[in-house]
XYZ file of C-alpha atoms in Angstrom:
745
model
C 81.984 114.125 81.515
C 85.751 113.926 81.774
C 87.655 112.176 79.002
C 89.631 109.036 79.778
C 93.200 109.605 80.882
C 95.710 108.360 78.277
C 98.151 105.643 79.409
C 101.850 106.370 79.942
C 104.347 104.929 77.511
C 107.303 102.809 78.611
C 109.755 105.715 78.579
C 107.530 107.840 80.832
C 107.085 104.953 83.241
C 110.857 104.393 83.394
C 111.558 108.090 84.024
C 108.940 108.292 86.780
C 110.199 105.070 88.406
C 113.855 106.169 88.398
C 112.929 109.654 89.626
C 110.803 108.222 92.438
C 113.644 105.897 93.482
C 116.147 108.764 93.428
C 113.799 110.983 95.442
C 113.283 108.207 97.969
C 117.034 107.689 98.393
C 117.516 111.448 98.755
C 114.848 111.673 101.454
C 116.399 108.748 103.338
C 119.791 110.472 103.187
C 118.475 113.876 104.253
C 116.441 112.465 107.148
C 118.899 109.711 108.099
C 119.085 111.241 111.577
C 115.479 110.160 112.159
C 115.948 106.689 110.694
C 116.970 105.145 114.004
C 113.890 106.507 115.778
C 111.610 105.229 113.018
C 113.192 101.767 113.134
C 112.934 101.600 116.928
C 109.301 102.729 116.728
C 108.566 100.030 114.146
C 110.214 97.387 116.340
C 108.178 98.493 119.351
C 104.927 98.420 117.352
C 105.792 95.007 115.948
C 106.559 93.586 119.380
C 103.268 94.884 120.781
C 101.131 93.946 117.752
C 99.983 90.511 119.046
C 98.828 91.951 122.384
C 97.049 94.863 120.709
C 95.348 92.526 118.240
C 94.300 90.197 121.076
C 92.606 93.083 122.900
C 91.165 94.574 119.685
C 89.392 91.333 118.792
C 87.718 91.060 122.170
C 86.516 94.619 122.662
C 83.864 96.587 120.771
C 86.015 99.727 120.419
C 88.027 100.456 117.275
C 91.737 99.711 116.909
C 92.835 103.343 117.277
C 91.292 103.556 120.741
C 92.825 100.216 121.735
C 96.288 101.329 120.583
C 96.098 104.660 122.424
C 94.894 103.002 125.617
C 97.564 100.301 125.370
C 100.426 102.742 124.852
C 99.178 104.945 127.693
C 99.085 101.916 130.002
C 102.544 100.867 128.787
C 103.961 104.319 129.497
C 102.519 104.262 133.019
C 103.941 100.783 133.643
C 107.387 101.814 132.380
C 107.386 104.916 134.570
C 106.287 102.861 137.593
C 108.939 100.178 137.064
C 111.630 102.771 136.422
C 110.719 104.607 139.617
C 111.075 101.372 141.600
C 114.171 99.687 140.164
C 115.128 101.603 137.061
C 117.408 104.235 138.562
C 119.473 101.686 140.485
C 119.764 99.418 137.460
C 120.750 102.154 135.065
C 123.266 103.548 137.531
C 124.875 100.123 137.688
C 124.958 99.949 133.873
C 126.549 103.398 133.827
C 129.109 102.284 136.354
C 129.871 99.187 134.301
C 130.258 101.185 131.093
C 132.860 103.355 132.810
C 134.818 100.588 134.492
C 134.765 97.811 131.872
C 137.431 99.438 129.630
C 139.880 99.537 132.549
C 139.050 95.944 133.416
C 139.658 94.871 129.824
C 143.064 96.547 129.857
C 143.896 94.956 133.181
C 142.777 91.571 131.870
C 145.128 91.941 128.898
C 147.973 92.695 131.297
C 147.110 89.590 133.330
C 147.157 87.481 130.158
C 150.598 88.815 129.300
C 151.803 87.921 132.793
C 150.264 84.453 132.389
C 152.058 84.048 129.090
C 155.388 84.919 130.692
C 154.789 82.391 133.471
C 154.278 79.455 131.095
C 156.929 76.657 131.287
C 159.705 76.529 128.708
C 158.421 73.241 127.274
C 155.388 70.958 127.340
C 155.746 67.152 127.336
C 153.383 65.482 124.870
C 153.565 61.688 124.479
C 157.116 61.551 125.754
C 158.258 64.418 123.541
C 159.219 67.809 124.940
C 157.737 70.601 122.826
C 159.208 74.102 123.390
C 156.474 76.593 124.234
C 158.333 79.330 122.334
C 157.883 77.359 119.096
C 154.121 77.201 119.633
C 153.307 80.739 120.710
C 154.315 82.476 117.469
C 151.910 80.178 115.614
C 148.955 81.257 117.767
C 147.051 84.487 117.243
C 148.176 87.233 119.574
C 145.906 87.061 122.588
C 146.325 90.728 123.263
C 145.363 91.582 119.680
C 142.405 89.206 119.798
C 140.985 90.731 122.955
C 141.682 94.227 121.708
C 139.679 93.531 118.559
C 136.799 92.037 120.547
C 136.799 95.036 122.842
C 137.006 97.341 119.832
C 133.785 95.808 118.540
C 131.972 95.994 121.875
C 133.254 99.401 122.978
C 130.867 101.432 120.737
C 127.962 99.311 121.885
C 128.829 99.600 125.558
C 129.636 103.259 125.151
C 126.312 103.957 123.456
C 124.446 101.996 126.130
C 126.322 103.816 128.872
C 125.638 107.264 127.445
C 121.984 106.363 126.990
C 121.764 105.136 130.575
C 123.445 108.296 131.799
C 121.064 110.452 129.824
C 118.008 108.622 131.110
C 119.209 108.737 134.690
C 119.925 112.435 134.512
C 116.683 113.130 132.650
C 118.274 114.689 129.587
C 115.605 116.568 127.673
C 116.894 115.394 124.272
C 116.668 111.703 125.215
C 113.231 112.118 126.734
C 112.159 113.925 123.579
C 113.444 111.031 121.471
C 111.538 108.551 123.612
C 108.325 110.548 123.182
C 108.945 110.765 119.414
C 109.482 106.998 119.208
C 106.237 106.431 121.108
C 104.278 108.729 118.785
C 105.663 107.166 115.602
C 105.098 103.706 117.035
C 101.432 104.513 117.729
C 100.843 105.423 114.083
C 102.611 102.263 112.911
C 100.683 100.076 115.370
C 97.373 101.426 114.049
C 98.260 100.615 110.429
C 100.105 97.293 110.851
C 97.081 95.169 109.747
C 97.033 97.020 106.399
C 100.750 96.843 105.661
C 100.707 93.233 104.435
C 97.836 93.825 102.025
C 99.448 97.082 100.810
C 102.599 95.180 99.873
C 100.612 92.406 98.184
C 98.537 94.967 96.264
C 101.687 96.148 94.478
C 101.568 92.898 92.505
C 98.523 93.109 90.236
C 98.615 89.739 88.511
C 97.035 86.994 90.684
C 100.037 84.631 90.508
C 102.513 87.309 91.526
C 100.077 88.556 94.145
C 100.072 85.100 95.757
C 103.876 85.095 95.603
C 103.958 88.523 97.270
C 101.580 87.349 99.989
C 103.704 84.237 100.603
C 106.980 86.195 100.685
C 105.441 88.770 103.035
C 104.233 85.977 105.286
C 107.628 84.218 105.328
C 109.565 87.404 106.052
C 107.023 88.403 108.698
C 107.424 85.031 110.406
C 111.203 85.535 110.578
C 110.899 88.980 112.134
C 108.085 87.953 114.477
C 109.926 84.889 115.788
C 113.239 86.714 116.064
C 112.233 90.067 117.561
C 109.571 88.797 119.941
C 111.663 85.754 120.776
C 114.750 87.832 121.510
C 112.695 90.254 123.599
C 111.306 87.393 125.689
C 114.773 85.837 125.985
C 116.174 89.205 127.061
C 113.658 89.443 129.894
C 114.283 85.856 131.016
C 118.079 86.214 130.866
C 117.889 89.536 132.723
C 115.999 87.851 135.568
C 118.201 84.723 135.613
C 121.550 86.535 135.468
C 120.515 89.168 138.013
C 119.252 86.492 140.399
C 122.241 84.138 140.040
C 124.862 86.870 140.260
C 123.008 88.442 143.167
C 123.058 85.114 145.024
C 126.785 84.715 144.295
C 127.411 88.213 145.590
C 128.757 89.744 142.371
C 128.846 93.513 142.325
C 126.447 95.331 139.993
C 124.293 92.212 139.607
C 121.307 94.159 138.283
C 123.438 96.070 135.815
C 125.087 92.858 134.606
C 121.660 91.263 134.280
C 120.411 94.176 132.197
C 123.570 94.071 130.088
C 123.223 90.314 129.494
C 119.542 90.717 128.609
C 120.256 93.536 126.168
C 123.083 91.515 124.597
C 120.528 88.821 123.634
C 119.697 90.998 120.636
C 123.244 90.341 119.358
C 123.209 86.650 118.327
C 126.274 84.536 119.164
C 128.454 87.517 120.167
C 126.029 89.090 122.639
C 125.735 86.224 125.154
C 129.533 85.801 125.141
C 129.991 89.524 125.792
C 127.483 89.449 128.647
C 129.203 86.453 130.218
C 132.630 88.020 129.736
C 131.510 91.205 131.472
C 130.257 89.212 134.479
C 133.530 87.269 134.690
C 135.570 90.478 134.521
C 133.540 92.080 137.312
C 134.052 88.964 139.453
C 137.775 88.841 138.661
C 138.404 92.408 139.775
C 135.862 92.562 142.586
C 137.435 93.958 145.728
C 135.764 91.453 148.055
C 135.007 88.084 146.362
C 132.348 85.965 147.974
C 132.582 82.630 149.793
C 136.166 83.344 150.932
C 137.561 82.629 147.468
C 140.395 84.447 145.797
C 139.496 86.572 142.713
C 140.514 83.903 140.177
C 138.526 81.174 141.918
C 135.521 83.496 142.262
C 135.759 84.373 138.575
C 135.789 80.658 137.707
C 132.632 80.099 139.801
C 130.907 82.974 137.974
C 132.119 81.558 134.644
C 130.588 78.167 135.470
C 127.328 79.856 136.472
C 127.195 81.821 133.202
C 127.987 78.660 131.214
C 125.107 76.860 132.937
C 122.762 79.772 132.149
C 123.834 79.733 128.490
C 123.336 75.969 128.274
C 119.826 76.345 129.693
C 119.188 79.094 127.177
C 120.531 77.172 124.183
C 118.988 73.777 124.971
C 115.669 74.714 126.592
C 114.708 78.328 125.890
C 115.890 79.095 122.348
C 114.317 76.012 120.660
C 110.970 76.733 122.303
C 110.910 80.516 121.985
C 112.804 81.332 118.789
C 113.038 77.932 117.119
C 114.695 77.916 113.687
C 113.319 81.265 112.626
C 116.528 82.528 111.034
C 117.634 79.257 109.432
C 121.173 80.647 109.160
C 124.527 79.111 109.988
C 125.915 80.491 113.285
C 129.074 81.689 111.497
C 126.958 83.687 109.023
C 124.999 85.163 111.934
C 128.197 86.219 113.689
C 129.635 87.754 110.524
C 126.382 89.608 109.848
C 126.383 91.040 113.380
C 129.961 92.301 112.958
C 129.136 93.802 109.555
C 125.941 95.377 110.876
C 127.807 96.929 113.799
C 130.455 98.378 111.482
C 127.838 99.813 109.124
C 125.178 101.101 111.513
C 126.457 100.715 115.038
C 124.290 99.201 117.746
C 121.073 99.231 115.697
C 122.855 97.593 112.760
C 124.182 94.826 114.987
C 120.703 94.162 116.426
C 118.929 94.029 113.058
C 121.686 92.277 111.082
C 120.514 88.692 111.627
C 116.823 89.118 110.631
C 117.845 91.333 107.685
C 120.180 88.623 106.371
C 117.480 85.986 106.938
C 114.999 88.123 104.962
C 117.529 88.546 102.154
C 117.978 84.772 102.121
C 114.215 84.270 101.629
C 114.038 86.806 98.809
C 117.231 85.483 97.237
C 115.975 81.884 97.221
C 112.745 83.029 95.585
C 114.636 84.965 92.884
C 117.040 82.052 92.303
C 114.200 79.570 91.819
C 112.373 81.957 89.476
C 115.502 82.462 87.358
C 115.912 78.687 87.021
C 112.179 78.210 86.281
C 111.783 76.124 89.420
C 108.844 76.217 91.862
C 109.478 79.338 93.970
C 108.346 77.642 97.180
C 109.431 73.999 96.865
C 108.743 73.291 100.519
C 105.095 74.277 100.229
C 103.573 70.812 100.285
C 100.126 72.208 100.842
C 100.307 74.277 97.649
C 101.555 71.267 95.730
C 98.663 69.216 97.042
C 96.180 71.912 95.985
C 97.748 72.132 92.533
C 97.421 68.363 92.124
C 93.791 68.560 93.156
C 93.126 71.331 90.617
C 94.749 69.308 87.844
C 92.872 66.148 88.800
C 89.413 66.914 90.214
C 88.711 63.215 90.683
C 91.223 63.222 93.549
C 89.164 65.728 95.567
C 87.290 64.423 98.565
C 84.848 66.185 100.863
C 86.461 67.800 103.862
C 86.085 65.509 106.881
C 84.479 66.855 110.049
C 86.720 68.659 112.544
C 85.339 66.792 115.546
C 82.856 69.538 116.358
C 85.371 72.388 116.201
C 83.533 74.188 113.392
C 80.319 76.075 114.079
C 78.008 78.559 112.315
C 79.625 81.976 112.144
C 78.024 85.389 112.482
C 80.053 88.525 111.820
C 80.519 92.135 112.840
C 80.062 94.243 109.688
C 82.554 96.658 108.151
C 81.002 100.066 107.399
C 81.921 102.212 104.378
C 81.204 105.958 104.261
C 80.867 106.786 100.545
C 79.281 110.089 99.505
C 76.016 108.540 98.268
C 75.137 106.893 101.599
C 72.936 107.982 104.490
C 71.526 106.741 107.809
C 68.708 104.479 106.620
C 70.435 101.340 107.855
C 69.790 102.839 111.287
C 66.380 104.478 110.804
C 64.789 101.723 108.691
C 66.685 98.543 109.553
C 67.432 99.447 113.178
C 71.195 98.938 112.868
C 73.658 100.560 115.276
C 75.893 102.736 113.127
C 79.018 104.796 113.778
C 78.710 108.557 113.202
C 78.673 109.928 109.685
C 77.309 108.880 106.321
C 77.141 105.107 105.939
C 76.762 103.789 102.396
C 77.700 100.115 102.677
C 77.787 97.467 105.363
C 80.085 94.580 104.415
C 78.317 91.749 106.210
C 80.556 88.795 105.274
C 83.844 89.985 103.799
C 87.400 88.699 103.382
C 88.713 91.277 100.932
C 91.880 93.364 101.248
C 89.660 96.464 101.454
C 87.499 95.131 104.281
C 87.586 92.191 106.704
C 84.543 91.313 108.798
C 85.221 89.765 112.210
C 83.535 86.798 113.897
C 80.974 88.064 116.397
C 80.551 85.066 118.720
C 82.076 81.758 119.763
C 85.678 80.596 120.262
C 86.887 82.534 117.199
C 85.287 85.823 118.248
C 87.358 88.726 116.942
C 89.085 86.707 114.219
C 88.756 87.950 110.658
C 87.158 85.724 108.035
C 90.563 85.382 106.346
C 92.072 84.162 109.613
C 89.257 81.649 110.037
C 89.890 80.383 106.525
C 93.587 80.054 107.272
C 92.771 77.993 110.368
C 89.960 75.826 108.981
C 91.050 75.575 105.340
C 88.888 73.195 103.294
C 86.740 72.591 106.349
C 85.405 76.112 105.791
C 85.315 76.435 101.998
C 84.768 72.830 100.912
C 86.447 70.575 98.391
C 84.484 71.916 95.401
C 85.519 75.539 95.991
C 88.642 76.130 93.894
C 89.846 79.361 95.453
C 92.686 80.561 97.674
C 90.432 83.254 99.156
C 86.846 83.325 100.327
C 84.960 83.616 97.004
C 81.930 85.736 97.978
C 81.199 89.132 99.483
C 77.854 89.972 101.127
C 76.859 93.632 101.488
C 73.923 95.816 102.467
C 73.739 99.178 100.613
C 71.872 102.372 101.510
C 71.556 104.749 98.531
C 70.443 108.277 99.338
C 71.635 109.542 95.962
C 72.590 107.961 92.662
C 75.587 105.686 92.663
C 77.960 106.230 89.771
C 77.055 104.707 86.422
C 79.433 101.790 86.388
C 80.325 98.368 85.088
C 82.308 95.453 86.517
C 84.773 93.263 84.583
C 84.723 89.493 84.229
C 87.427 87.282 85.767
C 90.003 87.237 82.936
C 89.983 91.023 82.462
C 89.986 91.787 86.195
C 92.844 89.393 86.905
C 94.973 90.798 84.090
C 94.368 94.482 84.790
C 93.478 94.728 88.497
C 94.818 91.572 90.133
C 91.326 90.903 91.460
C 88.335 88.710 90.704
C 85.613 89.799 88.324
C 82.326 90.935 89.752
C 79.009 89.322 89.008
C 76.386 90.345 91.555
C 72.794 89.938 92.639
C 70.669 92.658 94.259
C 67.803 91.894 96.633
C 65.685 95.010 97.156
C 65.037 95.224 100.912
C 63.327 98.624 100.831
C 62.358 100.952 97.994
C 60.655 104.337 98.026
C 57.728 104.662 95.581
C 59.816 106.477 92.945
C 62.976 104.371 93.340
C 64.636 103.222 90.131
C 67.858 101.781 88.807
C 69.897 101.938 85.619
C 69.954 98.397 84.244
C 71.693 97.835 80.920
C 71.569 99.865 77.697
C 68.812 101.060 75.420
C 68.199 99.396 72.069
C 70.489 100.478 69.248
C 73.491 101.338 71.408
C 76.842 99.980 70.279
C 80.446 100.540 71.323
C 81.237 103.258 68.782
C 78.162 105.336 69.529
C 78.557 104.904 73.278
C 82.262 105.842 73.168
C 81.498 109.104 71.331
C 78.828 110.019 73.882
C 81.026 109.030 76.833
C 83.714 111.447 75.651
C 81.276 114.353 76.146
C 79.418 112.984 79.170
C 76.133 112.667 77.261
C 75.345 109.007 77.991
C 72.075 109.439 79.894
C 69.958 108.940 76.791
C 71.601 105.542 76.209
C 70.952 104.150 79.702
C 68.008 101.873 80.389
C 66.067 102.749 83.565
C 63.520 100.571 85.349
C 61.527 101.107 88.555
C 62.175 98.818 91.516
C 60.057 97.760 94.448
C 60.661 95.908 97.700
C 61.231 92.212 97.060
C 62.659 92.541 93.550
C 65.768 90.526 92.697
C 68.088 92.013 90.066
C 70.741 89.745 88.550
C 73.754 91.647 87.146
C 76.289 89.508 85.280
C 79.738 91.041 84.806
C 79.659 93.575 82.002
C 76.214 94.989 82.846
C 76.060 98.793 82.881
C 74.140 99.746 86.009
C 73.565 102.249 88.808
C 71.475 102.155 91.971
C 69.184 105.138 92.414
C 68.211 106.996 95.594
C 65.610 105.729 98.047
C 66.669 102.072 98.135
C 68.243 99.615 100.545
C 69.541 96.433 98.956
C 71.340 93.245 99.919
C 74.128 92.474 97.467
C 75.595 89.025 96.885
C 78.698 89.201 94.703
C 82.062 87.752 93.900
C 84.800 88.723 96.339
C 85.931 91.750 94.371
C 86.083 95.514 94.718
C 86.889 96.336 91.089
C 84.562 98.951 89.590
C 84.912 101.023 86.418
C 82.993 104.312 86.574
C 81.465 105.754 83.425
C 79.732 108.773 84.929
C 79.465 110.222 88.456
C 76.857 112.990 88.115
C 79.436 115.778 88.366
C 80.052 115.182 92.078
C 83.195 116.017 94.022
C 84.694 114.551 97.173
C 85.142 116.508 100.405
C 88.522 117.718 99.133
C 86.880 119.222 96.041
C 88.334 116.632 93.659
C 86.172 114.657 91.255
C 86.131 110.917 91.676
C 88.155 109.237 88.904
C 86.430 107.746 85.863
C 87.527 104.648 83.972
C 85.883 105.045 80.572
C 88.526 103.187 78.572
C 88.415 100.121 80.832
C 84.613 100.256 80.973
C 84.335 100.208 77.173
C 86.519 97.098 77.164
C 84.270 95.133 79.522
C 80.679 96.257 78.731
C 78.418 93.397 77.647
C 76.598 94.989 74.710
C 73.991 92.206 74.769
C 72.430 93.601 77.975
C 69.842 95.643 76.056
C 66.764 96.798 77.977
C 66.724 93.918 80.461
C 63.770 93.561 82.819
C 63.217 91.999 86.230
C 61.446 88.730 85.430
C 59.830 86.223 87.749
C 62.585 83.853 88.908
C 62.210 80.118 88.238
C 60.367 78.117 90.908
C 62.212 75.009 92.150
C 61.049 71.986 94.119
C 60.927 72.520 97.895
C 59.735 70.732 101.071
C 56.243 71.344 102.433
C 55.767 74.846 103.836
C 58.411 76.422 101.610
C 58.503 78.218 98.240
C 61.904 78.121 96.558
C 62.994 80.552 93.808
C 66.306 80.527 91.885
C 67.489 84.166 91.818
C 70.999 84.045 90.353
C 69.809 82.708 87.008
C 69.669 84.150 83.511
C 66.017 83.122 83.399
C 65.385 85.852 85.996
C 66.372 88.427 83.323
C 63.527 89.435 81.047
C 63.077 91.898 78.179
C 65.131 91.975 74.977
C 68.297 91.032 76.875
C 66.858 87.602 77.649
C 66.940 86.556 74.018
C 70.437 87.955 73.588
C 71.985 86.179 76.544
C 70.719 82.625 76.099
C 68.414 80.334 74.211
C 66.412 77.812 76.251
C 68.045 74.411 76.149
C 71.174 75.661 74.403
C 73.223 77.137 77.259
C 73.692 77.071 81.010
C 71.481 79.583 82.801
C 72.724 79.295 86.399
C 75.310 81.748 87.736
C 78.749 80.074 87.708
C 79.902 81.850 90.872
C 77.094 81.408 93.379
C 73.663 79.847 93.733
C 71.050 81.910 95.553
C 67.699 80.422 96.511
C 64.984 82.622 98.005
C 62.959 80.548 100.449
C 59.594 81.816 101.653
C 58.580 79.770 104.667
C 55.369 79.493 106.616
C 55.603 79.708 110.402
C 56.656 76.310 111.772
C 58.145 75.047 108.485
C 61.434 73.138 108.818
C 64.177 72.988 106.193
C 66.589 70.087 106.590
C 70.024 70.708 105.138
C 73.565 69.402 105.279
C 77.060 70.753 104.716
C 78.667 67.550 103.476
C 82.161 68.906 102.947
C 81.765 70.004 99.344
C 80.830 73.661 99.953
C 79.984 76.191 102.628
C 76.438 77.567 102.935
C 75.333 81.105 103.805
C 71.859 81.670 105.224
C 70.373 85.146 105.358
C 67.070 86.347 106.767
C 65.375 89.067 104.690
C 62.160 89.377 106.668
C 60.522 87.617 109.608
C 62.585 85.411 111.904
C 64.046 81.916 111.843
C 66.528 79.774 113.741
C 69.219 77.319 112.725
C 69.813 74.158 114.761
C 72.903 71.931 114.680
C 74.740 69.779 117.220
C 72.182 70.666 119.882
C 72.762 74.389 119.569
C 70.415 77.107 118.294
C 71.471 80.154 116.273
C 69.049 83.012 115.627
C 68.353 84.433 112.176
C 66.828 87.850 112.689
C 65.755 90.255 109.971
C 68.672 91.165 107.688
C 71.219 88.934 109.399
C 73.509 86.200 108.131
C 75.102 82.922 109.173
C 78.067 81.276 107.444
C 77.957 77.488 107.731
C 81.355 75.783 107.254
C 81.545 72.993 104.693
C 82.371 70.431 107.399
C 79.443 71.387 109.657
C 77.295 68.359 108.805
C 73.520 68.155 109.167
C 71.425 71.135 110.285
C 67.819 72.348 110.346
C 66.330 75.784 109.710
C 63.061 76.513 111.516
C 60.739 79.310 110.399
C 59.766 80.927 113.705
C 57.374 83.282 111.886
C 56.492 83.678 108.242
C 59.836 84.600 106.789
C 61.861 85.131 103.643
C 65.320 83.569 103.709
C 68.250 83.352 101.337
C 70.347 80.232 100.946
C 73.663 80.965 99.227
C 76.118 78.344 97.997
């Protein structure tokens, strides 16, 4: 066995952190030429994420296939649209980019002429004020317009060169577009995992919740801004092109495209788009409606003002809302700064970047002053008050029939000890490869099961919880996440010898819950066995010496298992599942495991799986000495049913039983979940109710049953599960045949 890896000291950690930061900055600098393509790819993936997710939830294929199909369809649509109207539009943009500088210069000359034609004095309230005394106090109009044009010239120039390249089919530009598409595909596939990856950086539960909240707030800013601006750009493109086309302005499509693109530049962009339209009208060779150029320009100006008023009063509040929560002056300054630092891309991204910095800055400011980091989170404050005063908690009221029993599509895991028995023995449809675990009901960062039927089909359990809140979990469940995880395991070889921590240790060292679990043996070969606890006489010192050399087998307690056994494993129990077994596992919502021994196996890459001997020694419960599977306590039940309490210390026999509790002196029930095994005769009816205090989970181990509520029937077939929301109300479970069910609270 490998020895435990020693921890790094503070100096080593600091050196590695600084070196990693320096290497990251160096890589960004070296590959800065690709940064723009990566950012554009990320923006494209982010804009398309809601549509991809919508399709992914409603189709049986995996996300990778959905993304590839979506991007292929998008590429075909873009090519089709470009072949119809794209060339004309881009040619007009190219023409505008070439002519606008001359028009700006000519406009400056016209302003100078206008200035010279002003009267010598202006009469105000009976007093004659010389114009010459006023003009020196005003900013130079020519300088003002020159500065504005200086800001917009790089943007227009870049847009014009891009349009020219696309129109002429430049190989380099087409290559960049293909590269952006490829990078965007990879990002689109992994977007659902990015949020959890960021949150996983924070290990302590409190900081993890802060990270999740900050990620959510920043994501909302970018989602509202980018998707809102994209939708506004399309709408403004259509409106401006249509209005200017009706007025007879030259290059109406190009001006529409320019105005739409300028929507990504807050405050400045719409003004620039309107100014370009007015300039084109002012210098148009043949103004419409028999007007002179100045009158025609004024008509176009009024039309653009009306469009901007419609945008600001009707479209922006409904599409973008107050996503940025920034003062318009700060937005304008950030756009100018972004343009000066990073050109067009910097100007586009300046506003959401500043808004994100504001969110992070407010969080840091509140933390430094020891204030609540999210003072506007009334819901969190309400939950905190409820935790501090349990008497204030009330059952969740019904949701007027909106909640319903949920069944889920499982998440499959392909660990090296798995096989295909979930298919050959249980009749499951499996993806190719070795399948070790099926996460039946899961809301963990490492696996999210999706609703299989009903209005919420395709939603993850975490998303359902976010929508239903206490109506799903119940008022007595004090947790920000779904507290349980239901699995089915297929062991074709020994699992690692392992142990799970309790809540305090797991939260401090892994940022996760502890892991107490219960195994229900669904199938066992005649020689199937498990490692369950330690042999008599084993203590920490002796075990640590043996673990250092890998010679722990003689200290492990093995027992045979058979179909129907229930094995209760409190946190701290050394255990391993042997080959030839299929089990259902009810556990806390945790994926924290400390391996002691892994039978000398290697992964496909030839590397050994890591061991965690030091952590395991910290969390082993040395009282679990030679435990046995005892007959679980029998509880009262309606006619036709036999009810057994499985998650109970009284279901642990052998020497460990006397170590763990003394009858009458301590609580025997599992503090994390209650599992009743119900054996029902055909035709038996179980009447239950979800009264708002807690959700229920019903599982069918053998036979068949059905659940009835609100006039609807839900099947419970062999090895299937239903999650009943806390606000569901009354229900009945009918045993269609002789069956064995699990009721989990």
